[in-house]
Coordinates of C-alpha atoms and ligand atoms in Angstrom, one line a residue:
M1 CA 6.7 -22.4 79.6
L2 CA 10.3 -21.5 80.4
E3 CA 11.4 -18.3 78.7
L4 CA 14.6 -19.1 76.8
P5 CA 16.9 -16.5 75.5
L6 CA 16.4 -16.2 71.8
S7 CA 20.0 -15.7 70.9
L8 CA 23.3 -16.6 72.3
S9 CA 25.0 -13.9 70.4
G10 CA 22.5 -11.1 70.9
T11 CA 22.9 -8.5 73.5
R12 CA 25.2 -10.5 75.8
M13 CA 23.4 -12.5 78.3
V14 CA 24.3 -13.0 81.9
P15 CA 26.9 -15.8 81.8
K16 CA 24.8 -17.8 84.3
L17 CA 21.9 -17.8 81.9
V18 CA 24.2 -19.1 79.1
V19 CA 25.3 -21.9 81.3
L20 CA 21.7 -22.7 82.3
Y21 CA 20.7 -22.6 78.6
L22 CA 23.5 -25.0 77.5
F23 CA 22.7 -27.3 80.4
L24 CA 19.0 -27.4 79.5
C25 CA 20.0 -28.1 75.9
L26 CA 22.1 -31.0 76.9
A27 CA 19.5 -32.3 79.3
N28 CA 16.6 -32.0 76.9
I29 CA 17.3 -31.7 73.2
S30 CA 13.8 -30.6 72.4
L31 CA 14.5 -27.2 74.1
C32 CA 17.1 -26.5 71.4
E33 CA 15.0 -27.5 68.4
A34 CA 14.4 -25.2 65.6
R35 CA 11.5 -22.8 65.9
I36 CA 9.0 -21.4 63.4
R37 CA 9.1 -17.6 63.2
H38 CA 6.0 -16.1 61.8
Y39 CA 5.8 -12.6 60.3
K40 CA 2.9 -10.7 58.8
W41 CA 3.9 -7.9 56.5
D42 CA 1.8 -5.3 54.8
V43 CA 3.7 -3.6 51.9
K44 CA 2.4 -0.2 50.8
Y45 CA 3.4 3.2 49.5
E46 CA 3.6 6.0 52.1
Y47 CA 5.0 9.5 52.2
K48 CA 8.2 9.5 54.1
S49 CA 11.2 11.8 54.5
P50 CA 14.2 9.6 55.2
D51 CA 16.6 12.5 54.2
C52 CA 14.1 15.3 55.1
F53 CA 12.8 15.4 51.5
K54 CA 9.2 14.0 51.3
K55 CA 8.5 11.4 48.7
L56 CA 6.6 8.2 48.2
V57 CA 8.5 5.2 49.6
I58 CA 7.6 1.6 50.0
T59 CA 7.2 0.5 53.6
I60 CA 6.7 -2.8 55.4
N61 CA 4.3 -2.4 58.3
G62 CA 4.9 1.3 58.0
R63 CA 8.7 1.2 58.2
T64 CA 11.7 1.5 55.9
P65 CA 14.1 -0.2 56.5
G66 CA 11.7 -2.9 57.3
P67 CA 11.7 -5.0 60.4
T68 CA 14.8 -7.1 61.2
I69 CA 14.2 -10.8 61.0
L70 CA 15.8 -12.3 64.1
A71 CA 16.3 -16.1 64.0
Q72 CA 18.5 -18.9 65.1
E73 CA 20.3 -21.3 62.8
G74 CA 17.9 -24.0 61.6
D75 CA 14.7 -21.9 62.2
T76 CA 11.9 -21.7 59.7
I77 CA 10.8 -18.3 58.6
I78 CA 7.3 -17.7 57.4
V79 CA 6.5 -14.3 55.9
Q80 CA 2.9 -13.7 55.1
L81 CA 3.0 -10.9 52.6
N82 CA 0.2 -8.5 51.7
N83 CA 0.7 -6.5 48.5
S84 CA -1.1 -3.2 49.3
L85 CA 0.7 -1.3 46.6
F86 CA -2.6 -0.9 44.7
T87 CA -1.1 -0.7 41.2
E88 CA 2.3 -2.4 41.5
N89 CA 3.6 -5.9 41.4
L90 CA 5.9 -7.2 44.1
A91 CA 8.5 -9.9 45.0
I92 CA 10.9 -10.2 47.9
H93 CA 14.3 -11.9 47.7
W94 CA 16.0 -13.3 50.8
H95 CA 19.6 -12.3 50.0
G96 CA 22.2 -14.8 51.2
I97 CA 19.7 -17.5 52.2
H98 CA 20.3 -20.6 50.1
Q99 CA 16.7 -21.8 49.8
H100 CA 17.9 -25.4 49.9
G101 CA 14.8 -27.4 49.0
T102 CA 12.6 -24.3 48.4
P103 CA 14.1 -22.7 45.3
W104 CA 10.6 -21.4 44.5
F105 CA 10.8 -19.0 47.5
D106 CA 13.9 -17.2 46.3
G107 CA 11.7 -14.3 45.5
T108 CA 13.2 -13.3 42.1
E109 CA 10.4 -12.2 39.8
G110 CA 10.8 -13.7 36.3
V111 CA 13.2 -16.3 37.5
T112 CA 11.7 -18.2 40.5
Q113 CA 8.2 -16.8 40.6
C114 CA 5.5 -14.7 39.0
P115 CA 5.0 -11.2 40.5
I116 CA 2.7 -10.9 43.5
L117 CA -0.3 -8.9 42.2
P118 CA -1.7 -5.9 43.9
G119 CA -4.2 -7.0 46.5
D120 CA -2.8 -10.5 46.7
T121 CA -1.2 -12.2 49.6
F122 CA 1.8 -14.5 49.3
K123 CA 3.5 -16.8 51.8
Y124 CA 7.2 -17.2 51.8
Q125 CA 8.5 -20.1 53.9
F126 CA 12.1 -21.2 54.1
V127 CA 14.8 -22.4 56.6
V128 CA 17.7 -20.2 57.6
D129 CA 20.2 -23.0 57.8
R130 CA 23.4 -21.0 58.5
P131 CA 24.2 -18.3 61.0
G132 CA 25.2 -14.9 59.8
T133 CA 24.1 -11.5 58.6
Y134 CA 21.8 -11.5 55.6
L135 CA 19.4 -9.2 53.9
Y136 CA 16.0 -9.1 52.2
H137 CA 14.8 -6.7 49.6
A138 CA 12.4 -6.3 46.7
H139 CA 13.4 -8.1 43.5
Y140 CA 10.9 -6.8 41.0
G141 CA 12.2 -4.2 38.5
M142 CA 14.0 -1.5 40.4
Q143 CA 11.7 -1.6 43.4
R144 CA 14.4 -2.2 46.0
E145 CA 15.5 1.4 45.9
A146 CA 12.0 2.6 46.8
G147 CA 12.8 1.6 50.3
L148 CA 11.7 -2.1 50.5
Y149 CA 14.6 -3.7 52.3
G150 CA 15.8 -5.0 55.7
M151 CA 18.2 -7.3 57.5
I152 CA 18.1 -10.9 58.6
R153 CA 20.2 -11.9 61.6
V154 CA 20.7 -15.6 62.2
S155 CA 22.5 -16.5 65.4
P156 CA 24.6 -19.6 65.6
R157 CA 24.0 -22.7 67.8
D158 CA 27.8 -23.0 68.5
P159 CA 29.6 -20.2 70.3
E160 CA 31.2 -17.7 68.0
P161 CA 35.0 -17.3 67.7
F162 CA 35.0 -13.8 69.0
T163 CA 33.3 -11.9 71.9
Y164 CA 31.5 -8.6 72.3
D165 CA 29.1 -7.0 74.6
Y166 CA 26.4 -5.6 72.4
E167 CA 25.4 -5.7 68.7
Q168 CA 23.7 -3.4 66.3
S169 CA 22.5 -3.6 62.7
I170 CA 23.4 -0.7 60.3
I171 CA 22.1 -0.8 56.7
L172 CA 23.8 1.7 54.5
N173 CA 22.0 3.0 51.4
D174 CA 22.0 5.7 48.8
W175 CA 18.8 7.7 48.2
Y176 CA 17.2 9.3 45.1
H177 CA 14.4 11.8 45.1
R178 CA 13.0 10.8 41.7
S179 CA 10.7 7.8 41.8
T180 CA 11.8 4.3 40.8
N181 CA 9.3 4.4 37.9
E182 CA 10.7 7.6 36.5
Q183 CA 14.2 6.2 36.7
A184 CA 13.2 2.9 35.0
T185 CA 11.4 4.8 32.3
G186 CA 14.5 6.9 31.6
L187 CA 16.8 3.8 31.5
S188 CA 14.6 1.9 29.1
S189 CA 13.9 4.8 26.7
K190 CA 15.7 5.3 23.3
T191 CA 16.5 8.8 24.6
F192 CA 18.4 7.3 27.5
V193 CA 18.2 9.1 30.8
W194 CA 20.8 8.0 33.3
V195 CA 19.7 8.0 37.0
G196 CA 22.6 10.2 38.0
D197 CA 24.2 10.5 41.4
P198 CA 22.0 9.8 44.5
Q199 CA 20.8 12.9 46.4
S200 CA 21.9 11.6 49.8
L201 CA 23.3 8.6 51.7
L202 CA 21.3 6.9 54.4
I203 CA 22.5 5.3 57.6
Q204 CA 19.9 2.8 58.9
G205 CA 17.3 4.7 56.9
K206 CA 18.3 8.2 58.0
G207 CA 20.0 10.9 56.0
R208 CA 20.0 14.6 55.5
F209 CA 19.5 16.5 52.3
D210 CA 20.4 20.1 52.1
C211 CA 16.9 21.6 51.6
S212 CA 18.4 24.9 50.5
K213 CA 19.5 23.2 47.2
L214 CA 15.9 22.8 46.2
T215 CA 14.3 25.2 43.7
A216 CA 11.3 27.3 44.8
P217 CA 8.3 25.2 43.8
S218 CA 9.2 22.2 45.8
L219 CA 10.1 24.3 48.8
D220 CA 6.8 26.0 48.6
A221 CA 5.1 22.7 48.8
G222 CA 6.9 22.1 52.1
L223 CA 8.5 19.0 50.6
C224 CA 11.8 19.4 52.5
N225 CA 11.9 19.9 56.2
L226 CA 15.1 19.6 58.2
S227 CA 13.3 19.4 61.5
N228 CA 11.2 16.3 60.5
P229 CA 12.0 13.6 63.1
E230 CA 12.0 11.0 60.3
C231 CA 15.4 12.5 59.2
S232 CA 16.9 13.0 62.6
T233 CA 20.6 12.0 62.6
Y234 CA 21.4 8.3 63.2
V235 CA 22.8 7.8 66.7
Q236 CA 24.7 4.8 68.0
T237 CA 25.0 5.1 71.7
V238 CA 27.9 3.2 73.3
I239 CA 29.0 2.6 76.9
P240 CA 32.6 3.5 77.4
G241 CA 34.9 0.4 77.6
K242 CA 32.4 -1.9 75.9
T243 CA 32.9 -3.8 72.6
Y244 CA 30.2 -3.5 69.9
R245 CA 29.5 -5.9 67.0
L246 CA 28.2 -3.7 64.2
R247 CA 26.5 -5.7 61.5
V248 CA 27.1 -3.3 58.6
A249 CA 25.5 -3.9 55.2
S250 CA 25.1 -2.0 52.0
L251 CA 22.0 -2.1 49.9
T252 CA 22.8 0.9 47.7
A253 CA 21.2 1.3 44.3
L254 CA 24.4 2.5 42.8
S255 CA 27.2 3.6 45.1
A256 CA 30.2 1.8 46.5
L257 CA 30.8 3.1 50.0
S258 CA 33.5 3.8 52.6
F259 CA 32.2 3.5 56.1
Q260 CA 34.1 5.0 59.0
I261 CA 33.8 5.7 62.7
E262 CA 36.0 8.7 63.5
G263 CA 38.9 7.9 65.7
H264 CA 38.0 4.2 66.0
N265 CA 39.5 1.1 64.4
M266 CA 37.2 -1.6 63.3
T267 CA 38.1 -5.3 63.3
V268 CA 36.4 -7.2 60.5
V269 CA 35.2 -10.6 61.8
E270 CA 32.4 -11.7 59.4
A271 CA 31.6 -11.3 55.7
D272 CA 28.4 -12.5 54.1
G273 CA 27.8 -15.0 56.9
H274 CA 31.4 -16.4 57.1
Y275 CA 34.0 -15.8 59.7
V276 CA 36.9 -13.7 58.6
E277 CA 40.5 -14.0 59.8
P278 CA 40.3 -10.8 61.8
F279 CA 42.0 -7.7 60.4
V280 CA 41.8 -4.1 61.4
V281 CA 40.6 -1.2 59.2
Q282 CA 40.0 2.5 59.7
N283 CA 37.4 2.6 57.0
L284 CA 35.4 -0.3 55.6
F285 CA 34.6 -0.5 51.9
L286 CA 31.2 -2.0 51.1
Y287 CA 29.6 -2.8 47.8
S288 CA 25.9 -3.2 47.4
G289 CA 24.7 -6.6 48.6
E290 CA 27.6 -7.2 51.0
T291 CA 27.3 -7.6 54.8
Y292 CA 30.1 -7.4 57.4
S293 CA 30.4 -7.7 61.1
V294 CA 33.0 -5.4 62.7
L295 CA 34.0 -5.2 66.3
V296 CA 34.5 -1.7 67.7
K297 CA 35.7 -0.9 71.2
A298 CA 34.4 2.3 72.8
D299 CA 37.9 3.1 74.2
R300 CA 38.4 6.7 73.3
D301 CA 38.0 10.0 75.2
R302 CA 34.6 9.6 76.7
S303 CA 33.9 13.2 77.2
R304 CA 32.8 13.7 73.5
N305 CA 30.9 12.2 70.6
Y306 CA 32.4 11.0 67.3
W307 CA 31.2 11.0 63.7
I308 CA 30.0 8.0 61.8
T309 CA 30.5 8.6 58.1
S310 CA 29.5 6.9 54.8
N311 CA 31.0 8.2 51.6
V312 CA 30.8 7.4 47.9
V313 CA 33.9 5.8 46.4
S314 CA 34.6 4.5 42.9
R315 CA 32.5 7.2 41.3
N316 CA 33.3 10.9 41.3
R317 CA 31.4 11.9 44.5
T318 CA 28.8 14.7 44.2
T319 CA 26.7 13.2 47.0
P320 CA 27.4 14.6 50.4
P321 CA 28.5 12.1 53.1
G322 CA 26.0 10.3 55.2
L323 CA 26.6 11.3 58.8
G324 CA 25.7 9.6 62.1
I325 CA 26.8 10.1 65.7
F326 CA 28.8 7.6 67.7
N327 CA 27.5 8.7 71.1
Y328 CA 29.5 8.0 74.3
Y329 CA 27.1 7.6 77.1
P330 CA 26.2 9.7 79.0
N331 CA 26.9 12.6 76.6
H332 CA 23.8 14.0 74.9
P333 CA 23.1 11.8 71.8
R334 CA 22.4 14.9 69.7
R335 CA 25.6 16.7 70.6
S336 CA 27.7 17.2 67.5
P337 CA 31.3 16.0 67.7
P338 CA 33.7 18.9 68.2
S339 CA 35.5 18.0 64.9
T340 CA 34.8 18.0 61.2
P341 CA 33.9 14.5 59.9
P342 CA 37.0 12.5 58.8
S343 CA 37.7 12.9 55.1
P344 CA 37.2 9.8 53.0
P345 CA 39.7 8.0 50.8
A346 CA 40.1 9.4 47.3
W347 CA 37.1 8.2 45.2
D348 CA 39.3 7.1 42.3
D349 CA 42.0 5.3 44.1
V350 CA 41.4 1.6 43.4
E351 CA 44.4 0.4 45.5
P352 CA 43.0 0.5 49.0
R353 CA 39.8 -1.1 47.8
L354 CA 41.7 -3.9 46.1
A355 CA 43.9 -4.3 49.2
Q356 CA 40.8 -4.8 51.4
S357 CA 39.3 -7.3 49.0
L358 CA 42.6 -9.2 49.2
A359 CA 42.7 -9.0 53.0
I360 CA 39.5 -10.9 53.4
K361 CA 40.4 -14.5 54.2
A362 CA 38.5 -17.3 55.9
R363 CA 39.2 -17.5 59.6
S364 CA 41.6 -20.2 60.6
G365 CA 39.7 -22.9 62.3
S366 CA 36.6 -22.3 60.2
V367 CA 38.0 -22.7 56.7
I368 CA 35.9 -24.6 54.2
Q369 CA 38.3 -26.0 51.7
P370 CA 37.5 -25.4 48.1
P371 CA 37.8 -28.3 45.6
P372 CA 41.3 -28.2 44.1
T373 CA 40.1 -28.1 40.5
S374 CA 36.9 -27.2 38.6
D375 CA 34.8 -29.0 36.0
R376 CA 33.9 -25.9 34.0
V377 CA 35.3 -22.4 33.6
I378 CA 33.0 -19.6 32.5
V379 CA 34.6 -16.2 31.8
L380 CA 32.1 -13.3 31.9
L381 CA 33.0 -10.1 30.1
N382 CA 31.2 -7.1 31.5
T383 CA 30.4 -4.5 28.9
Q384 CA 28.2 -1.5 28.1
N385 CA 26.5 -1.7 24.8
T386 CA 24.0 -0.1 22.5
I387 CA 21.5 -2.7 21.4
D388 CA 18.8 -1.7 18.9
G389 CA 19.3 1.9 19.9
Y390 CA 18.9 1.2 23.6
R391 CA 21.7 1.5 26.2
R392 CA 22.3 -1.9 27.9
W393 CA 24.8 -3.8 30.0
S394 CA 26.0 -7.1 28.6
V395 CA 27.8 -10.2 29.7
N396 CA 29.7 -12.0 26.9
N397 CA 27.7 -9.8 24.5
V398 CA 24.3 -11.0 25.9
S399 CA 22.1 -8.6 27.7
L400 CA 19.7 -10.4 30.0
T401 CA 16.0 -10.0 29.6
L402 CA 13.5 -11.8 31.9
P403 CA 10.7 -13.9 30.3
R404 CA 7.1 -13.5 31.1
T405 CA 7.1 -17.1 32.4
P406 CA 9.6 -17.6 35.3
F407 CA 12.5 -19.8 34.3
L408 CA 12.0 -22.2 37.2
V409 CA 8.4 -23.0 36.1
A410 CA 9.3 -23.2 32.4
L411 CA 12.1 -25.6 33.1
K412 CA 10.3 -27.8 35.6
H413 CA 7.2 -28.0 33.4
N414 CA 9.1 -28.3 30.1
I415 CA 7.6 -25.2 28.5
T416 CA 10.3 -24.9 25.9
D417 CA 9.0 -21.8 24.1
A418 CA 9.0 -19.7 27.2
F419 CA 12.7 -18.6 26.7
D420 CA 15.6 -19.0 24.3
Q421 CA 16.9 -22.6 24.6
T422 CA 20.3 -21.6 23.2
P423 CA 22.7 -21.1 26.1
P424 CA 24.9 -17.9 26.2
P425 CA 28.6 -18.4 25.6
D426 CA 31.1 -19.6 28.2
G427 CA 33.6 -16.9 27.2
Y428 CA 34.4 -14.1 24.9
D429 CA 37.0 -13.3 22.2
S430 CA 39.7 -12.6 24.8
L431 CA 42.5 -12.3 22.2
G432 CA 40.5 -9.9 20.1
Y433 CA 38.9 -7.8 22.7
D434 CA 40.7 -4.8 24.2
I435 CA 39.3 -4.2 27.7
F436 CA 41.0 -0.8 27.9
K437 CA 39.3 0.6 24.8
V438 CA 35.9 2.4 24.7
A439 CA 33.3 -0.4 24.1
N440 CA 31.8 -0.3 20.7
N441 CA 31.1 -4.0 20.1
T442 CA 28.0 -3.9 18.0
N443 CA 27.1 -7.5 17.9
A444 CA 25.6 -7.7 21.4
T445 CA 22.0 -8.9 21.7
S446 CA 19.3 -8.8 24.3
N447 CA 18.3 -12.4 25.2
N448 CA 16.9 -14.7 27.8
G449 CA 19.1 -17.8 27.3
I450 CA 20.5 -19.5 30.4
Y451 CA 23.5 -21.5 31.6
R452 CA 22.7 -25.1 32.3
L453 CA 25.1 -26.4 34.9
K454 CA 25.7 -30.1 35.6
F455 CA 24.6 -31.1 39.0
N456 CA 27.2 -31.9 41.7
T457 CA 30.1 -30.3 39.8
T458 CA 32.5 -27.5 40.5
V459 CA 32.2 -24.3 38.4
D460 CA 34.7 -21.5 38.1
I461 CA 33.4 -18.0 37.2
V462 CA 35.8 -15.3 36.2
L463 CA 34.3 -11.8 36.0
Q464 CA 36.2 -9.7 33.5
N465 CA 35.8 -6.0 33.8
A466 CA 36.4 -3.6 30.8
N467 CA 36.1 0.0 29.7
T468 CA 32.6 1.4 29.5
M469 CA 31.3 3.4 26.5
N470 CA 33.0 6.5 28.1
K471 CA 36.7 7.1 27.7
N472 CA 39.0 6.0 30.5
N473 CA 36.2 4.7 32.5
S474 CA 35.6 1.3 34.1
E475 CA 33.2 0.8 36.9
T476 CA 33.0 -1.3 40.0
H477 CA 30.4 -4.1 39.8
P478 CA 29.2 -6.0 42.9
W479 CA 28.2 -9.4 41.6
H480 CA 25.7 -11.4 43.7
L481 CA 24.9 -15.1 43.4
H482 CA 21.6 -16.5 44.5
G483 CA 21.3 -19.9 46.1
H484 CA 25.0 -20.3 46.9
D485 CA 28.1 -19.0 48.5
F486 CA 31.3 -19.1 46.4
W487 CA 34.9 -19.2 47.2
V488 CA 36.7 -16.0 46.2
L489 CA 39.9 -17.4 44.6
G490 CA 41.6 -14.3 43.4
Y491 CA 41.6 -10.8 42.0
G492 CA 43.8 -9.4 39.3
K493 CA 44.4 -6.3 37.2
G494 CA 43.9 -6.2 33.5
K495 CA 42.9 -9.1 31.4
F496 CA 42.6 -12.6 33.0
D497 CA 45.0 -15.1 31.6
V498 CA 43.5 -18.5 31.7
N499 CA 46.8 -20.3 31.6
R500 CA 48.8 -18.2 34.1
D501 CA 46.4 -16.7 36.6
P502 CA 44.7 -19.8 38.0
K503 CA 48.1 -20.8 39.3
K504 CA 47.9 -17.9 41.7
Y505 CA 44.5 -18.8 43.1
N506 CA 44.2 -18.9 46.9
L507 CA 43.1 -22.5 47.6
V508 CA 44.3 -22.4 51.2
N509 CA 41.9 -20.1 53.0
P510 CA 39.7 -18.3 50.5
I511 CA 36.7 -16.5 52.0
M512 CA 33.2 -17.7 51.0
K513 CA 30.8 -14.9 50.1
N514 CA 27.6 -14.3 48.1
T515 CA 28.5 -10.9 46.8
V516 CA 31.9 -9.8 45.5
A517 CA 33.2 -6.8 43.6
V518 CA 35.0 -6.8 40.3
H519 CA 37.3 -3.8 40.4
P520 CA 37.8 -1.3 37.5
Y521 CA 39.8 -2.9 34.6
G522 CA 40.3 -6.0 36.8
W523 CA 39.0 -9.5 37.1
T524 CA 37.7 -11.6 40.0
A525 CA 37.7 -15.4 40.1
L526 CA 35.1 -17.5 42.0
R527 CA 34.4 -21.2 42.5
F528 CA 31.2 -22.9 43.6
R529 CA 29.6 -26.3 43.8
T530 CA 26.3 -27.0 41.9
E531 CA 24.5 -28.8 44.7
N532 CA 21.4 -26.7 45.2
P533 CA 18.7 -27.8 42.7
G534 CA 17.0 -24.7 41.3
V535 CA 17.4 -21.8 39.0
W536 CA 19.6 -19.0 40.3
T537 CA 20.3 -15.5 39.3
F538 CA 23.9 -14.2 39.2
H539 CA 23.9 -10.4 38.7
C540 CA 25.4 -7.0 39.3
H541 CA 23.7 -5.7 42.4
I542 CA 23.6 -2.1 41.1
E543 CA 19.8 -1.7 40.5
A544 CA 20.2 0.2 37.2
H545 CA 22.8 -2.3 35.9
F546 CA 20.7 -5.4 36.5
Y547 CA 17.7 -3.6 35.1
M548 CA 19.7 -2.9 32.0
G549 CA 20.6 -6.6 31.5
M550 CA 23.7 -7.1 33.7
G551 CA 23.1 -10.7 34.9
V552 CA 23.0 -14.3 33.9
I553 CA 20.9 -17.3 35.0
F554 CA 22.2 -20.7 36.2
E555 CA 20.1 -23.8 36.2
E556 CA 21.3 -26.9 38.2
G557 CA 19.6 -30.1 39.1
I558 CA 16.1 -29.1 37.8
E559 CA 15.1 -32.7 37.8
R560 CA 15.6 -32.8 41.5
V561 CA 13.4 -29.9 42.2
G562 CA 10.2 -30.9 44.1
K563 CA 6.7 -30.0 43.1
L564 CA 6.3 -26.3 42.6
P565 CA 3.7 -24.5 44.7
S566 CA 1.0 -23.0 42.5
S567 CA 1.3 -19.7 44.4
I568 CA 4.4 -18.8 42.2
M569 CA 2.4 -19.2 39.0
G570 CA -0.3 -17.4 37.2
C571 CA 1.7 -15.3 34.7
G572 CA 2.9 -15.9 31.1
R573 CA 2.5 -19.5 30.0
T574 CA 1.5 -20.5 33.6
R575 CA -1.7 -18.5 33.6
G576 CA -3.8 -21.5 34.0
F577 CA -1.5 -23.3 36.5
R578 CA -2.6 -21.4 39.5
S579 CA -5.2 -22.9 41.8
N580 CA -7.3 -20.5 43.9
N581 CA -6.4 -21.9 47.2
T582 CA -2.9 -20.6 48.2
P583 CA -1.0 -23.6 49.4
Ligands
LIG1 CU1 20.3 -8.8 46.7 CU2 19.4 -10.7 43.2 O1 19.8 -9.7 44.9
LIG2 CU1 27.2 -3.1 37.6

């Protein structure tokens, strides 16, 4: 068999090969047909030291971040998953993949499937139908932050509207030393224990915790070891004069980040799988769940190395920066740059972050025009609440709880007692509610009602931020929608005005994304089409916030969903629905 290059956009091929490949494609269509890519993953706990501090982390085939899924547009991905966690359930979500025709493989526990039990195997199978940079991660409780995450890179069939010589994936993360279970217990106790700031920031799974900060007992146990190769500094080696496409993504549990390469500008060309009208930044702000491609040219003084930095923004930073080395070949990759790492933007300055949000537009030539009007407008007020003595996050005074029976199965099989059949409200008392005042609305409830959206319609969502339960405090929330991309129509400060603000929407070249931030005391307006039959989660991508109820569920076209595989069943009211042979 002829060996064909896997990817036109990967490490740049010799031009002759590209021509040959294109010629073969034209001559024989079958050579270009979609492939099936098979993965076998074993998920288990292992002791690892990503930031030099040893703790239990969840690995895939022994690694965290897990293996990158490399595919081409149209390919089918099959992941055969083995849950070797012994005592813990599991589910994996394919973040940014629409799951058209396979809504049951979205991997959202409680929404699209029952958890995968310890010792069980589960087969995810879906098509990656659009090129771009996507992610995968655990979607059961707060399991993601235990280390179960990775990247999906889908290369396009058509040439891309920009060129580069090499590409590299960089997942940014924040890292806690306490276990996910300890954190979850604290968050769901009446004596509320907040997770606090992360201990370190990771760049592609590597960070550095200052071991001298530890108290004696843990030190004695040899828990922290700065010379452990698992926490060696992340190095990106570059050849002078070459252009690099960095696929940068954030999967932080909590933090908003500013990413920077000392002395180098970055040109933003892709966001969440859509081409961006190129713009240049010195630092890139990323919110959890977002992916970007930036082009960086190695055109500076080649006699030295430079810092790569990741810093917390939007919360008072107590976590030290994540550091990596941008290594100019042939300098030694471990040689520290002769400078101090560049200082990050002020953590509490919203303006540059809002400016970047506004700068992201669809690339001319690849604009997908949004419908000019919408059929339904849902305004979602984001608040912190105390409900029955528990600290929660709410949306329009409803704090989401997940049912024992996954929504998708309950809806498809008409199990009406599996969740609350009353839908949550489309808005809030916008005249009566002061978004600048400390939240003390006492009529919030915990509930599992869902929004039923009419199929093939256009829906507008306006995220309305507000003050938390602390004085003069409003947080940044990255909202992520499963099963769709939405147009980002606008951002604003203060309270959204339903009569005035829609007139300022960008209907000309709005970017499409799957994750977007709502800035402190601000609002963000989105539009999407309900054309993907299934049940889809829309939630804040901060682990603790979603765990505390910050999300909503959309159902659309349930009557068009095909026969559900029995592998997603077996819990709650579907206990008897599961056949023994995994389909
Ligand atoms: Cu990346 Cu529902 O999440
Ligand atoms: Cu949030």
